[in-house]
Structure formats: structure tokens, C-alpha cells
């Protein structure tokens, strides 16, 4: 995948056109830096990074064959940062029995939204992730203190797994399998 490449585009009722493209650490730096340093994003752990450190972090992610970062747009406005990764090649994979087809995910909702927009956006992103070749289950691991993310996952159909200890946080594992229909309305 090339930086800036569109990898998914779909129209979501009540939301508009959702476009997912590969993050460009240089071109998208202003957007992601504003998001990770905004109040309420402390669970991402990137708020103290300088612009250059953040750019370098995502350039590193871009260099990995098992980790990918995407910038998601609603119509032409950036609205979310999505990271997808192979849990077998990540510290989270040491904390549970990784299954074939597992896709790890991190999601940061950036721009302001309107009621119901996040749930619809999540439905589109779940469809994108589970539509990728070989994908069978989405694995999330938000910080146990991130009540908003935990509630959002439950509404989307994730099933809670064990609480795990990662080097940088205590996390709640959660799983969404291909057979679990995401809530999109």
C-alpha cells in the first residue's frame, strides 16, 4: 500500500461517503497531531510527542508489513485515525491465543461528529476490516479506564475478553467475529 492510497470507499446512509486511505505521516501530520494532543485523547499515549516524533512514529508504522495506519474521511473531512495490525506481531499477541484471521485495531475518532455518526462510522470500518482477505475477527484492546471506548465497542457488538497487562497500559481485550453483525443504524 502506498501513502495516501484509497483502500476503501463506501456510502453510509445518514453519514455520507466514507473513504479510508493509507496515512501519509508527512501530509497528514497536522491533522493527527491536533487529534492526539486534544483533550480526551490521553489514552492514545501520544499527546506528549513533538510533531517530529509523531511523524517518525507513523513513518515507522508505515515501514512495517504487519501494521497499517489509515486516515478515514467522511465526505472530504478527516474524521478518524484507524490502525490495523497483526496481533501475532505485536505485544498484545503475547497476552491471548491469537487465531488465524485476527486483525488488531486502534481507532481514534478525531473530528467532531453528530449523534449516531460514530456508530455508523464504526459499522463501515468493521465492514472494511472484516472484508480484507483472511480477516475473521477484530481484536481491540483499549485502556480499561477508557469508558467511552468500552461502551462504543459494546454497542458495536464486541464481546469482552480478559483484562490484560501491556507494557504501557492495562487493557480490556474485546473481540468481534465475522459472524457478529455490526450495528450500523
PDB file of C-alpha atoms in Angstrom:
ATOM      1  CA  UNK A   1       0.000   0.000   0.000  1.00  0.00           C
ATOM      2  CA  UNK A   2       1.233   3.462  -0.872  1.00  0.00           C
ATOM      3  CA  UNK A   3       0.941   6.528   1.350  1.00  0.00           C
ATOM      4  CA  UNK A   4      -2.288   8.347   0.543  1.00  0.00           C
ATOM      5  CA  UNK A   5      -3.728   5.407  -1.408  1.00  0.00           C
ATOM      6  CA  UNK A   6      -7.502   4.937  -1.084  1.00  0.00           C
ATOM      7  CA  UNK A   7      -8.115   1.386   0.147  1.00  0.00           C
ATOM      8  CA  UNK A   8     -11.858   1.563   0.768  1.00  0.00           C
ATOM      9  CA  UNK A   9     -14.744   3.821  -0.153  1.00  0.00           C
ATOM     10  CA  UNK A  10     -18.401   3.311   0.650  1.00  0.00           C
ATOM     11  CA  UNK A  11     -21.559   5.326   1.147  1.00  0.00           C
ATOM     12  CA  UNK A  12     -23.191   5.007   4.555  1.00  0.00           C
ATOM     13  CA  UNK A  13     -26.840   6.010   4.983  1.00  0.00           C
ATOM     14  CA  UNK A  14     -27.160   9.036   7.218  1.00  0.00           C
ATOM     15  CA  UNK A  15     -23.418   9.662   7.154  1.00  0.00           C
ATOM     16  CA  UNK A  16     -22.212  10.149   3.596  1.00  0.00           C
ATOM     17  CA  UNK A  17     -19.198   8.901   1.694  1.00  0.00           C
ATOM     18  CA  UNK A  18     -16.605   7.188   3.913  1.00  0.00           C
ATOM     19  CA  UNK A  19     -13.138   6.961   2.404  1.00  0.00           C
ATOM     20  CA  UNK A  20     -10.286   5.077   4.052  1.00  0.00           C
ATOM     21  CA  UNK A  21      -6.798   5.814   2.801  1.00  0.00           C
ATOM     22  CA  UNK A  22      -3.296   4.925   3.878  1.00  0.00           C
ATOM     23  CA  UNK A  23      -1.961   7.519   6.305  1.00  0.00           C
ATOM     24  CA  UNK A  24       0.790   9.770   4.963  1.00  0.00           C
ATOM     25  CA  UNK A  25       2.910  10.713   8.023  1.00  0.00           C
ATOM     26  CA  UNK A  26       4.062  13.906   6.309  1.00  0.00           C
ATOM     27  CA  UNK A  27       0.918  15.161   4.572  1.00  0.00           C
ATOM     28  CA  UNK A  28      -1.418  14.145   7.431  1.00  0.00           C
ATOM     29  CA  UNK A  29       0.791  15.329  10.299  1.00  0.00           C
ATOM     30  CA  UNK A  30      -1.184  18.488  11.113  1.00  0.00           C
ATOM     31  CA  UNK A  31      -4.412  16.517  11.431  1.00  0.00           C
ATOM     32  CA  UNK A  32      -3.121  13.633  13.531  1.00  0.00           C
ATOM     33  CA  UNK A  33      -1.016  15.884  15.763  1.00  0.00           C
ATOM     34  CA  UNK A  34      -4.066  18.032  16.534  1.00  0.00           C
ATOM     35  CA  UNK A  35      -6.056  14.899  17.355  1.00  0.00           C
ATOM     36  CA  UNK A  36      -3.533  13.098  19.592  1.00  0.00           C
ATOM     37  CA  UNK A  37      -2.882  16.272  21.600  1.00  0.00           C
ATOM     38  CA  UNK A  38      -6.571  17.191  22.022  1.00  0.00           C
ATOM     39  CA  UNK A  39      -8.247  16.861  25.429  1.00  0.00           C
ATOM     40  CA  UNK A  40      -9.752  13.404  25.874  1.00  0.00           C
ATOM     41  CA  UNK A  41      -7.156  11.524  23.809  1.00  0.00           C
ATOM     42  CA  UNK A  42      -4.754  10.753  26.647  1.00  0.00           C
ATOM     43  CA  UNK A  43      -5.415   7.014  26.310  1.00  0.00           C
ATOM     44  CA  UNK A  44      -3.534   7.030  22.997  1.00  0.00           C
ATOM     45  CA  UNK A  45      -0.363   7.979  24.846  1.00  0.00           C
ATOM     46  CA  UNK A  46       0.924  10.168  22.008  1.00  0.00           C
ATOM     47  CA  UNK A  47      -0.008  13.594  23.336  1.00  0.00           C
ATOM     48  CA  UNK A  48       3.450  14.376  24.652  1.00  0.00           C
ATOM     49  CA  UNK A  49       5.188  13.662  21.331  1.00  0.00           C
ATOM     50  CA  UNK A  50       6.578  16.529  19.310  1.00  0.00           C
ATOM     51  CA  UNK A  51       5.395  16.856  15.735  1.00  0.00           C
ATOM     52  CA  UNK A  52       8.653  15.284  14.535  1.00  0.00           C
ATOM     53  CA  UNK A  53       8.375  12.379  16.996  1.00  0.00           C
ATOM     54  CA  UNK A  54       4.784  11.739  15.912  1.00  0.00           C
ATOM     55  CA  UNK A  55       5.776  11.848  12.260  1.00  0.00           C
ATOM     56  CA  UNK A  56       8.631   9.411  12.956  1.00  0.00           C
ATOM     57  CA  UNK A  57       6.284   7.105  14.870  1.00  0.00           C
ATOM     58  CA  UNK A  58       3.916   6.831  11.924  1.00  0.00           C
ATOM     59  CA  UNK A  59       6.771   6.567   9.419  1.00  0.00           C
ATOM     60  CA  UNK A  60       7.914   3.556  11.450  1.00  0.00           C
ATOM     61  CA  UNK A  61       4.378   2.082  11.405  1.00  0.00           C
ATOM     62  CA  UNK A  62       4.355   2.664   7.628  1.00  0.00           C
ATOM     63  CA  UNK A  63       7.570   0.627   7.305  1.00  0.00           C
ATOM     64  CA  UNK A  64       6.094  -2.463   8.984  1.00  0.00           C
ATOM     65  CA  UNK A  65       4.443  -5.112   6.801  1.00  0.00           C
ATOM     66  CA  UNK A  66       2.154  -6.169   9.684  1.00  0.00           C
ATOM     67  CA  UNK A  67       0.937  -2.745  10.888  1.00  0.00           C
ATOM     68  CA  UNK A  68      -1.009  -0.145   8.922  1.00  0.00           C
ATOM     69  CA  UNK A  69      -2.370   3.304   9.707  1.00  0.00           C
ATOM     70  CA  UNK A  70      -5.282   4.853   7.826  1.00  0.00           C
ATOM     71  CA  UNK A  71      -6.907   8.258   7.787  1.00  0.00           C
ATOM     72  CA  UNK A  72     -10.679   7.987   7.441  1.00  0.00           C
ATOM     73  CA  UNK A  73     -12.693  10.762   5.783  1.00  0.00           C
ATOM     74  CA  UNK A  74     -16.415  11.496   5.858  1.00  0.00           C
ATOM     75  CA  UNK A  75     -17.063  13.146   2.520  1.00  0.00           C
ATOM     76  CA  UNK A  76     -13.857  15.222   2.291  1.00  0.00           C
ATOM     77  CA  UNK A  77     -13.270  15.841   6.010  1.00  0.00           C
ATOM     78  CA  UNK A  78     -10.853  13.687   8.041  1.00  0.00           C
ATOM     79  CA  UNK A  79     -12.760  12.112  10.935  1.00  0.00           C
ATOM     80  CA  UNK A  80     -10.723   9.209  12.317  1.00  0.00           C
ATOM     81  CA  UNK A  81      -7.339   7.558  12.606  1.00  0.00           C
ATOM     82  CA  UNK A  82      -7.525   3.788  12.202  1.00  0.00           C
ATOM     83  CA  UNK A  83      -4.673   1.419  12.872  1.00  0.00           C
ATOM     84  CA  UNK A  84      -4.849  -2.240  11.905  1.00  0.00           C
ATOM     85  CA  UNK A  85      -2.200  -4.787  12.806  1.00  0.00           C
ATOM     86  CA  UNK A  86      -1.410  -8.475  13.038  1.00  0.00           C
ATOM     87  CA  UNK A  87      -1.678  -9.320  16.760  1.00  0.00           C
ATOM     88  CA  UNK A  88       0.845 -12.145  16.317  1.00  0.00           C
ATOM     89  CA  UNK A  89       3.470  -9.464  15.577  1.00  0.00           C
ATOM     90  CA  UNK A  90       2.515  -7.166  18.439  1.00  0.00           C
ATOM     91  CA  UNK A  91       2.886  -7.307  22.242  1.00  0.00           C
ATOM     92  CA  UNK A  92      -0.874  -7.934  22.556  1.00  0.00           C
ATOM     93  CA  UNK A  93      -0.298 -11.308  20.867  1.00  0.00           C
ATOM     94  CA  UNK A  94       1.640 -12.472  23.928  1.00  0.00           C
ATOM     95  CA  UNK A  95      -1.468 -11.938  26.089  1.00  0.00           C
ATOM     96  CA  UNK A  96      -4.019 -14.161  24.378  1.00  0.00           C
ATOM     97  CA  UNK A  97      -4.296 -17.097  21.973  1.00  0.00           C
ATOM     98  CA  UNK A  98      -4.034 -15.403  18.560  1.00  0.00           C
ATOM     99  CA  UNK A  99      -6.270 -17.084  15.979  1.00  0.00           C
ATOM    100  CA  UNK A 100      -5.804 -17.163  12.192  1.00  0.00           C
ATOM    101  CA  UNK A 101      -7.602 -14.161  10.740  1.00  0.00           C
ATOM    102  CA  UNK A 102      -7.290 -11.936  13.821  1.00  0.00           C
ATOM    103  CA  UNK A 103      -6.941  -8.233  12.998  1.00  0.00           C
ATOM    104  CA  UNK A 104      -5.862  -5.912  15.805  1.00  0.00           C
ATOM    105  CA  UNK A 105      -7.335  -2.431  15.745  1.00  0.00           C
ATOM    106  CA  UNK A 106      -6.912   1.003  17.314  1.00  0.00           C
ATOM    107  CA  UNK A 107      -9.372   3.778  16.488  1.00  0.00           C
ATOM    108  CA  UNK A 108      -9.201   7.461  17.326  1.00  0.00           C
ATOM    109  CA  UNK A 109     -12.281   9.479  16.408  1.00  0.00           C
ATOM    110  CA  UNK A 110     -10.905  12.892  15.547  1.00  0.00           C
ATOM    111  CA  UNK A 111     -13.221  15.495  14.175  1.00  0.00           C
ATOM    112  CA  UNK A 112     -16.484  16.410  15.873  1.00  0.00           C
ATOM    113  CA  UNK A 113     -19.491  14.417  14.869  1.00  0.00           C
ATOM    114  CA  UNK A 114     -23.215  14.327  15.223  1.00  0.00           C
ATOM    115  CA  UNK A 115     -25.420  11.895  17.178  1.00  0.00           C
ATOM    116  CA  UNK A 116     -25.260   8.387  15.735  1.00  0.00           C
ATOM    117  CA  UNK A 117     -22.365   9.224  13.427  1.00  0.00           C
ATOM    118  CA  UNK A 118     -19.745   7.278  15.379  1.00  0.00           C
ATOM    119  CA  UNK A 119     -21.829   4.100  15.425  1.00  0.00           C
ATOM    120  CA  UNK A 120     -22.405   4.312  11.668  1.00  0.00           C
ATOM    121  CA  UNK A 121     -18.723   5.069  11.081  1.00  0.00           C
ATOM    122  CA  UNK A 122     -17.725   2.048  13.172  1.00  0.00           C
ATOM    123  CA  UNK A 123     -20.046  -0.156  11.145  1.00  0.00           C
ATOM    124  CA  UNK A 124     -18.317   0.967   7.940  1.00  0.00           C
ATOM    125  CA  UNK A 125     -14.857   0.415   9.402  1.00  0.00           C
ATOM    126  CA  UNK A 126     -15.790  -3.031  10.710  1.00  0.00           C
ATOM    127  CA  UNK A 127     -17.044  -3.934   7.219  1.00  0.00           C
ATOM    128  CA  UNK A 128     -13.763  -2.674   5.729  1.00  0.00           C
ATOM    129  CA  UNK A 129     -11.589  -4.605   8.193  1.00  0.00           C
ATOM    130  CA  UNK A 130     -13.556  -7.858   8.034  1.00  0.00           C
ATOM    131  CA  UNK A 131     -13.719  -7.555   4.241  1.00  0.00           C
ATOM    132  CA  UNK A 132      -9.943  -7.801   3.956  1.00  0.00           C
ATOM    133  CA  UNK A 133      -8.585 -11.151   2.723  1.00  0.00           C
ATOM    134  CA  UNK A 134      -8.305 -13.695   5.527  1.00  0.00           C
ATOM    135  CA  UNK A 135      -9.861 -11.468   8.201  1.00  0.00           C
ATOM    136  CA  UNK A 136     -12.171 -13.326  10.564  1.00  0.00           C
ATOM    137  CA  UNK A 137     -12.094 -11.461  13.861  1.00  0.00           C
ATOM    138  CA  UNK A 138     -11.298  -7.950  15.061  1.00  0.00           C
ATOM    139  CA  UNK A 139      -9.335  -7.659  18.299  1.00  0.00           C
ATOM    140  CA  UNK A 140      -9.373  -4.418  20.280  1.00  0.00           C
ATOM    141  CA  UNK A 141      -7.523  -3.597  23.486  1.00  0.00           C
ATOM    142  CA  UNK A 142      -8.483  -0.185  24.836  1.00  0.00           C
ATOM    143  CA  UNK A 143      -7.239   1.086  28.173  1.00  0.00           C
ATOM    144  CA  UNK A 144      -9.552  -0.203  30.915  1.00  0.00           C
ATOM    145  CA  UNK A 145     -10.095   3.419  32.047  1.00  0.00           C
ATOM    146  CA  UNK A 146     -11.416   4.478  28.637  1.00  0.00           C
ATOM    147  CA  UNK A 147     -15.107   4.127  29.406  1.00  0.00           C
ATOM    148  CA  UNK A 148     -16.238   5.798  26.163  1.00  0.00           C
ATOM    149  CA  UNK A 149     -14.289   3.335  24.004  1.00  0.00           C
ATOM    150  CA  UNK A 150     -15.504   0.363  26.026  1.00  0.00           C
ATOM    151  CA  UNK A 151     -19.143   1.468  25.701  1.00  0.00           C
ATOM    152  CA  UNK A 152     -18.687   2.108  21.964  1.00  0.00           C
ATOM    153  CA  UNK A 153     -17.277  -1.407  21.471  1.00  0.00           C
ATOM    154  CA  UNK A 154     -20.193  -2.985  23.329  1.00  0.00           C
ATOM    155  CA  UNK A 155     -22.687  -1.053  21.171  1.00  0.00           C
ATOM    156  CA  UNK A 156     -20.832  -2.227  18.063  1.00  0.00           C
ATOM    157  CA  UNK A 157     -21.086  -5.904  19.052  1.00  0.00           C
ATOM    158  CA  UNK A 158     -17.671  -6.644  20.543  1.00  0.00           C
ATOM    159  CA  UNK A 159     -17.544  -9.327  23.222  1.00  0.00           C
ATOM    160  CA  UNK A 160     -15.288  -8.611  26.206  1.00  0.00           C
ATOM    161  CA  UNK A 161     -12.374 -10.925  26.832  1.00  0.00           C
ATOM    162  CA  UNK A 162      -9.867 -10.837  29.674  1.00  0.00           C
ATOM    163  CA  UNK A 163      -8.184  -7.746  31.081  1.00  0.00           C
ATOM    164  CA  UNK A 164      -4.510  -7.873  30.138  1.00  0.00           C
ATOM    165  CA  UNK A 165      -1.324  -6.098  31.177  1.00  0.00           C
ATOM    166  CA  UNK A 166       0.596  -4.460  28.349  1.00  0.00           C
ATOM    167  CA  UNK A 167       3.873  -2.565  28.765  1.00  0.00           C
ATOM    168  CA  UNK A 168       2.104   0.798  28.515  1.00  0.00           C
ATOM    169  CA  UNK A 169      -1.391   0.099  29.875  1.00  0.00           C
ATOM    170  CA  UNK A 170      -3.884  -2.223  31.500  1.00  0.00           C
ATOM    171  CA  UNK A 171      -6.237  -3.142  28.659  1.00  0.00           C
ATOM    172  CA  UNK A 172      -9.606  -4.764  28.066  1.00  0.00           C
ATOM    173  CA  UNK A 173      -9.431  -7.321  25.273  1.00  0.00           C
ATOM    174  CA  UNK A 174     -12.552  -7.413  23.121  1.00  0.00           C
ATOM    175  CA  UNK A 175     -13.443  -9.453  20.049  1.00  0.00           C
ATOM    176  CA  UNK A 176     -15.792  -9.030  17.114  1.00  0.00           C
ATOM    177  CA  UNK A 177     -16.105 -12.060  14.864  1.00  0.00           C
ATOM    178  CA  UNK A 178     -17.147 -12.150  11.230  1.00  0.00           C
ATOM    179  CA  UNK A 179     -20.419 -13.790  12.246  1.00  0.00           C
ATOM    180  CA  UNK A 180     -21.241 -10.887  14.594  1.00  0.00           C
ATOM    181  CA  UNK A 181     -23.212  -8.280  12.646  1.00  0.00           C
ATOM    182  CA  UNK A 182     -22.050  -4.750  13.430  1.00  0.00           C
ATOM    183  CA  UNK A 183     -24.678  -2.215  14.450  1.00  0.00           C
ATOM    184  CA  UNK A 184     -24.936   0.352  11.652  1.00  0.00           C
ATOM    185  CA  UNK A 185     -28.188   2.135  12.360  1.00  0.00           C
TER     186      UNK A 185
END
